[in-house]
Amino acid sequence: MAKTPSSGLYVIKIGGQVIDDPAACETFLHDFAALPGLKILVHGGGKLATRIGERLGIASKYVQGRRITDDAALELVTMVYGGLINKQLVARLQALGCPAIGLTGADMNAMRAVKRPVKELDYGWVGDLSAEGIRVEAFETLLESGQVPVLAPLTHDGQGHLLNTNADTIASSVAVALAAHYEVQLVFCFDQKGVLRDPHDPDSVIPRIRPDDVQHLLQEGALRDGILPKLENAFAACRAGVKQVIIGHARALSALAEQALPAPSAVGTIICL
Amino acid sequence: MAKTPSSGLYVIKIGGQVIDDPAACETFLHDFAALPGLKILVHGGGKLATRIGERLGIASKYVQGRRITDDAALELVTMVYGGLINKQLVARLQALGCPAIGLTGADMNAMRAVKRPVKELDYGWVGDLSAEGIRVEAFETLLESGQVPVLAPLTHDGQGHLLNTNADTIASSVAVALAAHYEVQLVFCFDQKGVLRDPHDPDSVIPRIRPDDVQHLLQEGALRDGILPKLENAFAACRAGVKQVIIGHARALSALAEQALPAPSAVGTIICL
């Protein structure tokens, strides 16, 4: 089953803002379906869970600004992330000729996490995932039979409980775990064209960032709050074997299909070592 | 990938009354996990969808006594059947050492149905499935990599829509489609010990029914209303290659594990040609 690491694999994460916008989602799914080669889609949750939770009388609980996943919230995200969103994405992808299969971490024991330990705060049914929790054989079996895994942001603990897990973490963990077997490009699609030099200019995409660039960009004031942890996670993924990380707009995905190594800025910001 | 038809395969269907009873469900899952060899679980929906629908303000719609699946009802069953029930069963089975993978018909294009044509009645998003709609390769890939498919009562139309589909029909269609590749036993678990000779005596299980027995049983008054169509479906499955159909209680599943050909009445009523 082992592949030469030269087989390319895209791990592509879309966030809630794509899920929440039917037109943007449809465009994205067309581009994703058209992307050649091996690929995995990881989706976030979006606002749907909050909206359906409100109708069910399940309020989103926050303590010290952190979202808490109690029993009711876990049932809600299991329904919405694992059922509604995941299965609708899979059905749409099938219609576009993309042989998708939707998974949570419990399916095939693909992603096993650890329930976040209770310290100052009890986050409830939240799972902390790392690359060690990814069962590589499950992904190999599916990828090599031509399937395209579509991952909901849910893991399990192996004790019978599902766990709410950050979709960015799932994407990174899967990318790192599969990097020994495939040449992995990890793509985060969000609502900007990439990492911006000037936050007020949506076209000021920084085409490429290497570790040595960070100090200079910080001095320039180019890196907004919040982007530095993302960069550090991206460098960590690259140090763990991921070929490169791309942060870009969902609409730019089609540029990826056009060439093996896309031109910087056409797809967003490329982060590599 | 083709197997000699001598590889045994159980296709086991559990209905809502098992899903709705946590203790019965847990016992069933233990017995199912312990069953050796290749196996597929098909689950119904139970009352959970109705209860959650009520909380969401989605009333179950009936026209002429038939349930209608409108847009809101389809979202509801996608959440509850495809998400909540399916993923909780999978997580529990994983904890019991059973390598489960949850699927709707959209996943791997495993089960493609036809939206029920509008005649006197528009049933909405309901899918009619037959053995031709089962993609055998998808099941072979999973079974031969050691996985245990867990099927939600949802199919898709290949055009991007999920479809609400009767779990008994899914179980029969999968059993028939796989009968050319495996020696299939189709097991319907419900809330009685089998087909009863006397509906007032829960222990009066008819151990075995063959087509020739039906006339006699009808004359005896042993077959209640509603059981005849089930028998006819069972004989049809056997004529299409299924080795035998068992109608029995969820609690009797453990008897199946004890011997390759279980003693009649220990597991329920055995229906064969």
Short mmCIF file of C-alpha atoms in Angstrom, two decimals, chain B:
data_model
loop_
_atom_site.label_atom_id
_atom_site.label_comp_id
_atom_site.label_asym_id
_atom_site.label_seq_id
_atom_site.Cartn_x
_atom_site.Cartn_y
_atom_site.Cartn_z
CA MET B 1 -11.87 -8.30 -6.28
CA ALA B 2 -14.41 -11.03 -7.08
CA LYS B 3 -14.97 -13.44 -4.22
CA THR B 4 -16.01 -17.03 -4.39
CA PRO B 5 -19.66 -17.03 -3.39
CA SER B 6 -18.75 -19.18 -0.41
CA SER B 7 -17.58 -16.19 1.64
CA GLY B 8 -20.37 -15.60 4.09
CA LEU B 9 -21.86 -12.14 4.55
CA TYR B 10 -24.53 -11.02 6.99
CA VAL B 11 -26.76 -8.09 6.06
CA ILE B 12 -28.51 -7.13 9.28
CA LYS B 13 -31.27 -4.58 9.57
CA ILE B 14 -32.36 -3.01 12.85
CA GLY B 15 -35.49 -0.95 13.12
CA GLY B 16 -36.44 2.12 15.05
CA GLN B 17 -37.55 0.23 18.15
CA VAL B 18 -33.95 -0.87 18.76
CA ILE B 19 -32.52 2.58 17.97
CA ASP B 20 -35.03 4.21 20.33
CA ASP B 21 -34.14 2.00 23.32
CA PRO B 22 -30.59 2.76 24.55
CA ALA B 23 -30.24 -0.49 26.54
CA ALA B 24 -31.56 -2.67 23.70
CA CYS B 25 -29.33 -0.83 21.24
CA GLU B 26 -26.23 -1.33 23.37
CA THR B 27 -26.94 -5.07 23.73
CA PHE B 28 -27.54 -5.34 20.01
CA LEU B 29 -24.28 -3.52 19.18
CA HIS B 30 -22.31 -5.86 21.47
CA ASP B 31 -23.81 -8.89 19.71
CA PHE B 32 -23.30 -7.34 16.28
CA ALA B 33 -19.66 -6.50 17.06
CA ALA B 34 -19.08 -10.08 18.24
CA LEU B 35 -20.51 -11.65 15.09
CA PRO B 36 -17.56 -13.11 13.15
CA GLY B 37 -17.00 -12.67 9.43
CA LEU B 38 -18.19 -10.12 6.89
CA LYS B 39 -21.21 -8.04 7.88
CA ILE B 40 -23.21 -4.96 7.00
CA LEU B 41 -25.58 -3.10 9.32
CA VAL B 42 -28.61 -1.21 8.01
CA HIS B 43 -30.44 1.02 10.45
CA GLY B 44 -33.84 2.65 10.39
CA GLY B 45 -34.71 5.99 11.84
CA GLY B 46 -36.89 5.54 14.87
CA LYS B 47 -38.82 8.26 16.60
CA LEU B 48 -35.82 10.55 17.05
CA ALA B 49 -36.42 12.33 13.74
CA THR B 50 -40.03 13.02 14.70
CA ARG B 51 -39.00 14.31 18.12
CA ILE B 52 -36.24 16.55 16.77
CA GLY B 53 -38.55 17.65 13.96
CA GLU B 54 -41.12 18.77 16.51
CA ARG B 55 -38.50 20.83 18.31
CA LEU B 56 -37.47 22.37 14.97
CA GLY B 57 -41.07 23.09 14.03
CA ILE B 58 -40.91 20.56 11.18
CA ALA B 59 -44.14 18.61 11.41
CA SER B 60 -44.23 15.14 9.89
CA LYS B 61 -46.49 15.55 6.86
CA TYR B 62 -48.88 12.83 5.83
CA VAL B 63 -51.13 12.76 2.77
CA GLN B 64 -53.62 9.89 2.51
CA GLY B 65 -51.77 8.26 5.40
CA ARG B 66 -48.43 8.33 3.57
CA ARG B 67 -45.46 10.23 4.90
CA ILE B 68 -44.24 13.02 2.62
CA THR B 69 -40.59 14.09 2.52
CA ASP B 70 -40.57 17.80 1.65
CA ASP B 71 -37.40 19.97 1.69
CA ALA B 72 -37.52 20.50 5.45
CA ALA B 73 -38.17 16.82 6.15
CA LEU B 74 -35.24 15.81 3.92
CA GLU B 75 -32.91 18.15 5.84
CA LEU B 76 -34.24 16.65 9.06
CA VAL B 77 -33.64 13.01 8.10
CA THR B 78 -30.25 13.89 6.60
CA MET B 79 -29.26 15.34 9.97
CA VAL B 80 -30.81 12.68 12.16
CA TYR B 81 -30.34 9.48 10.10
CA GLY B 82 -27.12 10.41 8.27
CA GLY B 83 -25.57 12.35 11.14
CA LEU B 84 -26.78 11.72 14.65
CA ILE B 85 -27.88 8.07 14.53
CA ASN B 86 -25.37 6.81 11.98
CA LYS B 87 -22.32 8.45 13.57
CA GLN B 88 -23.27 7.50 17.12
CA LEU B 89 -23.67 3.85 16.03
CA VAL B 90 -20.30 3.98 14.28
CA ALA B 91 -18.55 5.52 17.28
CA ARG B 92 -20.07 2.90 19.62
CA LEU B 93 -19.07 0.05 17.27
CA GLN B 94 -15.51 1.36 17.07
CA ALA B 95 -15.36 1.32 20.89
CA LEU B 96 -16.46 -2.34 20.73
CA GLY B 97 -13.61 -3.17 18.34
CA CYS B 98 -15.81 -3.31 15.25
CA PRO B 99 -14.21 -1.37 12.34
CA ALA B 100 -17.37 0.43 11.25
CA ILE B 101 -17.82 2.99 8.51
CA GLY B 102 -21.06 4.93 8.16
CA LEU B 103 -22.48 5.53 4.71
CA THR B 104 -25.43 7.07 2.96
CA GLY B 105 -26.08 6.13 -0.65
CA ALA B 106 -24.19 9.24 -1.79
CA ASP B 107 -20.97 8.11 -0.13
CA MET B 108 -18.89 6.19 -2.68
CA ASN B 109 -22.01 6.35 -4.87
CA ALA B 110 -22.90 3.19 -2.97
CA MET B 111 -26.68 3.33 -3.40
CA ARG B 112 -28.32 5.27 -6.21
CA ALA B 113 -32.10 5.43 -6.27
CA VAL B 114 -34.81 6.96 -8.42
CA LYS B 115 -36.95 9.75 -6.96
CA ARG B 116 -40.41 8.27 -6.68
CA PRO B 117 -42.44 9.46 -9.69
CA VAL B 118 -45.33 11.80 -8.94
CA LYS B 119 -48.61 10.04 -9.71
CA GLU B 120 -51.71 10.51 -7.54
CA LEU B 121 -49.36 11.54 -4.76
CA ASP B 122 -46.10 13.47 -4.61
CA TYR B 123 -44.03 11.75 -1.93
CA GLY B 124 -41.33 14.39 -2.24
CA TRP B 125 -37.68 13.40 -1.73
CA VAL B 126 -38.28 9.67 -1.48
CA GLY B 127 -36.04 7.26 -3.36
CA ASP B 128 -37.05 3.91 -4.81
CA LEU B 129 -34.07 1.58 -4.70
CA SER B 130 -33.44 -1.77 -6.33
CA ALA B 131 -30.43 -4.09 -6.46
CA GLU B 132 -29.37 -2.41 -9.73
CA GLY B 133 -28.75 0.81 -7.78
CA ILE B 134 -26.17 -0.82 -5.51
CA ARG B 135 -22.55 -0.23 -6.55
CA VAL B 136 -21.10 -3.62 -5.63
CA GLU B 137 -17.48 -2.45 -6.02
CA ALA B 138 -17.93 0.10 -3.24
CA PHE B 139 -19.03 -2.61 -0.81
CA GLU B 140 -16.30 -5.00 -1.97
CA THR B 141 -13.61 -2.36 -1.43
CA LEU B 142 -14.78 -1.78 2.12
CA LEU B 143 -15.50 -5.40 3.08
CA GLU B 144 -12.20 -6.62 1.70
CA SER B 145 -10.26 -3.99 3.59
CA GLY B 146 -11.89 -5.30 6.76
CA GLN B 147 -14.51 -2.58 7.20
CA VAL B 148 -18.08 -3.01 8.37
CA PRO B 149 -20.46 -0.71 6.45
CA VAL B 150 -23.22 0.89 8.53
CA LEU B 151 -25.94 2.15 6.19
CA ALA B 152 -28.30 5.02 6.94
CA PRO B 153 -31.73 4.91 5.23
CA LEU B 154 -30.70 7.56 2.71
CA THR B 155 -29.84 7.15 -0.96
CA HIS B 156 -29.03 9.72 -3.66
CA ASP B 157 -30.21 10.36 -7.20
CA GLY B 158 -26.81 11.09 -8.76
CA GLN B 159 -28.03 14.63 -9.48
CA GLY B 160 -26.98 16.06 -6.15
CA HIS B 161 -30.04 15.17 -4.08
CA LEU B 162 -30.25 12.84 -1.15
CA LEU B 163 -33.40 10.71 -0.94
CA ASN B 164 -35.26 9.25 2.02
CA THR B 165 -35.38 5.47 1.49
CA ASN B 166 -36.96 2.62 3.44
CA ALA B 167 -34.36 0.72 5.47
CA ASP B 168 -35.93 -2.70 4.70
CA THR B 169 -35.60 -1.93 0.99
CA ILE B 170 -31.98 -0.92 1.46
CA ALA B 171 -31.22 -4.16 3.31
CA SER B 172 -32.92 -6.32 0.64
CA SER B 173 -31.33 -4.47 -2.28
CA VAL B 174 -27.84 -4.68 -0.79
CA ALA B 175 -28.32 -8.37 0.05
CA VAL B 176 -29.48 -9.22 -3.47
CA ALA B 177 -26.78 -7.15 -5.17
CA LEU B 178 -24.03 -8.83 -3.15
CA ALA B 179 -25.45 -12.35 -3.46
CA ALA B 180 -23.44 -13.01 -6.62
CA HIS B 181 -20.25 -12.37 -4.68
CA TYR B 182 -20.98 -13.63 -1.19
CA GLU B 183 -23.18 -16.21 0.50
CA VAL B 184 -25.60 -13.71 1.97
CA GLN B 185 -27.85 -14.14 4.99
CA LEU B 186 -30.31 -11.28 5.36
CA VAL B 187 -31.50 -10.70 8.92
CA PHE B 188 -34.39 -8.43 9.93
CA CYS B 189 -34.31 -7.68 13.65
CA PHE B 190 -37.57 -6.47 15.08
CA ASP B 191 -39.50 -6.56 18.34
CA GLN B 192 -40.79 -10.15 18.21
CA LYS B 193 -38.99 -13.46 18.27
CA GLY B 194 -39.97 -14.25 14.69
CA VAL B 195 -43.04 -14.94 12.62
CA LEU B 196 -45.61 -16.13 15.15
CA ARG B 197 -48.05 -18.98 14.71
CA ASP B 198 -50.30 -17.36 17.32
CA PRO B 199 -50.04 -13.56 17.49
CA HIS B 200 -51.05 -13.71 21.17
CA ASP B 201 -48.22 -16.11 22.04
CA PRO B 202 -44.83 -14.40 21.67
CA ASP B 203 -43.08 -17.78 21.91
CA SER B 204 -45.01 -19.44 19.06
CA VAL B 205 -42.23 -18.80 16.57
CA ILE B 206 -42.52 -20.64 13.27
CA PRO B 207 -38.98 -21.97 12.89
CA ARG B 208 -38.84 -22.18 9.10
CA ILE B 209 -41.07 -21.07 6.23
CA ARG B 210 -40.67 -22.24 2.66
CA PRO B 211 -42.88 -21.14 -0.24
CA ASP B 212 -44.87 -24.38 -0.03
CA ASP B 213 -45.76 -23.68 3.61
CA VAL B 214 -47.54 -20.40 2.96
CA GLN B 215 -50.88 -21.83 1.78
CA HIS B 216 -51.06 -24.09 4.80
CA LEU B 217 -50.14 -21.32 7.26
CA LEU B 218 -52.75 -19.02 5.73
CA GLN B 219 -55.40 -21.70 6.17
CA GLU B 220 -54.31 -22.12 9.80
CA GLY B 221 -54.74 -18.36 10.26
CA ALA B 222 -51.13 -18.18 11.40
CA LEU B 223 -50.00 -15.27 9.22
CA ARG B 224 -51.20 -11.92 10.47
CA ASP B 225 -51.95 -9.01 8.20
CA GLY B 226 -48.77 -7.37 7.10
CA ILE B 227 -46.52 -10.42 7.36
CA LEU B 228 -47.43 -11.80 3.93
CA PRO B 229 -45.76 -8.95 1.98
CA LYS B 230 -42.64 -9.42 4.16
CA LEU B 231 -42.61 -13.13 3.33
CA GLU B 232 -43.05 -12.43 -0.36
CA ASN B 233 -40.15 -9.96 -0.24
CA ALA B 234 -38.06 -12.56 1.56
CA PHE B 235 -38.82 -15.26 -1.03
CA ALA B 236 -38.03 -12.76 -3.80
CA ALA B 237 -34.64 -12.07 -2.18
CA CYS B 238 -33.99 -15.83 -1.98
CA ARG B 239 -34.97 -16.32 -5.62
CA ALA B 240 -32.52 -13.50 -6.46
CA GLY B 241 -29.69 -15.41 -4.79
CA VAL B 242 -29.82 -14.60 -1.08
CA LYS B 243 -29.20 -17.83 0.83
CA GLN B 244 -31.80 -17.26 3.53
CA VAL B 245 -33.71 -14.52 5.25
CA ILE B 246 -34.11 -14.49 9.02
CA ILE B 247 -36.84 -12.55 10.81
CA GLY B 248 -36.12 -12.44 14.51
CA HIS B 249 -35.57 -10.44 17.65
CA ALA B 250 -32.56 -8.14 18.03
CA ARG B 251 -31.70 -10.06 21.21
CA ALA B 252 -31.35 -13.31 19.26
CA LEU B 253 -28.43 -12.05 17.20
CA SER B 254 -25.91 -13.70 19.52
CA ALA B 255 -27.30 -17.11 18.47
CA LEU B 256 -26.11 -16.38 14.93
CA ALA B 257 -22.52 -16.18 16.08
CA GLU B 258 -22.60 -19.60 17.67
CA GLN B 259 -22.88 -21.69 14.57
CA ALA B 260 -22.66 -21.24 10.83
CA LEU B 261 -26.17 -22.51 10.34
CA PRO B 262 -28.06 -21.60 13.49
CA ALA B 263 -30.77 -23.83 14.88
CA PRO B 264 -34.16 -22.66 13.73
CA SER B 265 -36.12 -20.78 16.41
CA ALA B 266 -32.94 -19.83 18.30
CA VAL B 267 -32.61 -16.87 15.98
CA GLY B 268 -36.19 -16.46 14.77
CA THR B 269 -37.95 -17.57 11.63
CA ILE B 270 -35.77 -18.75 8.78
CA ILE B 271 -37.22 -18.09 5.33
CA CYS B 272 -35.70 -19.93 2.41
CA LEU B 273 -36.64 -21.68 -0.83
#
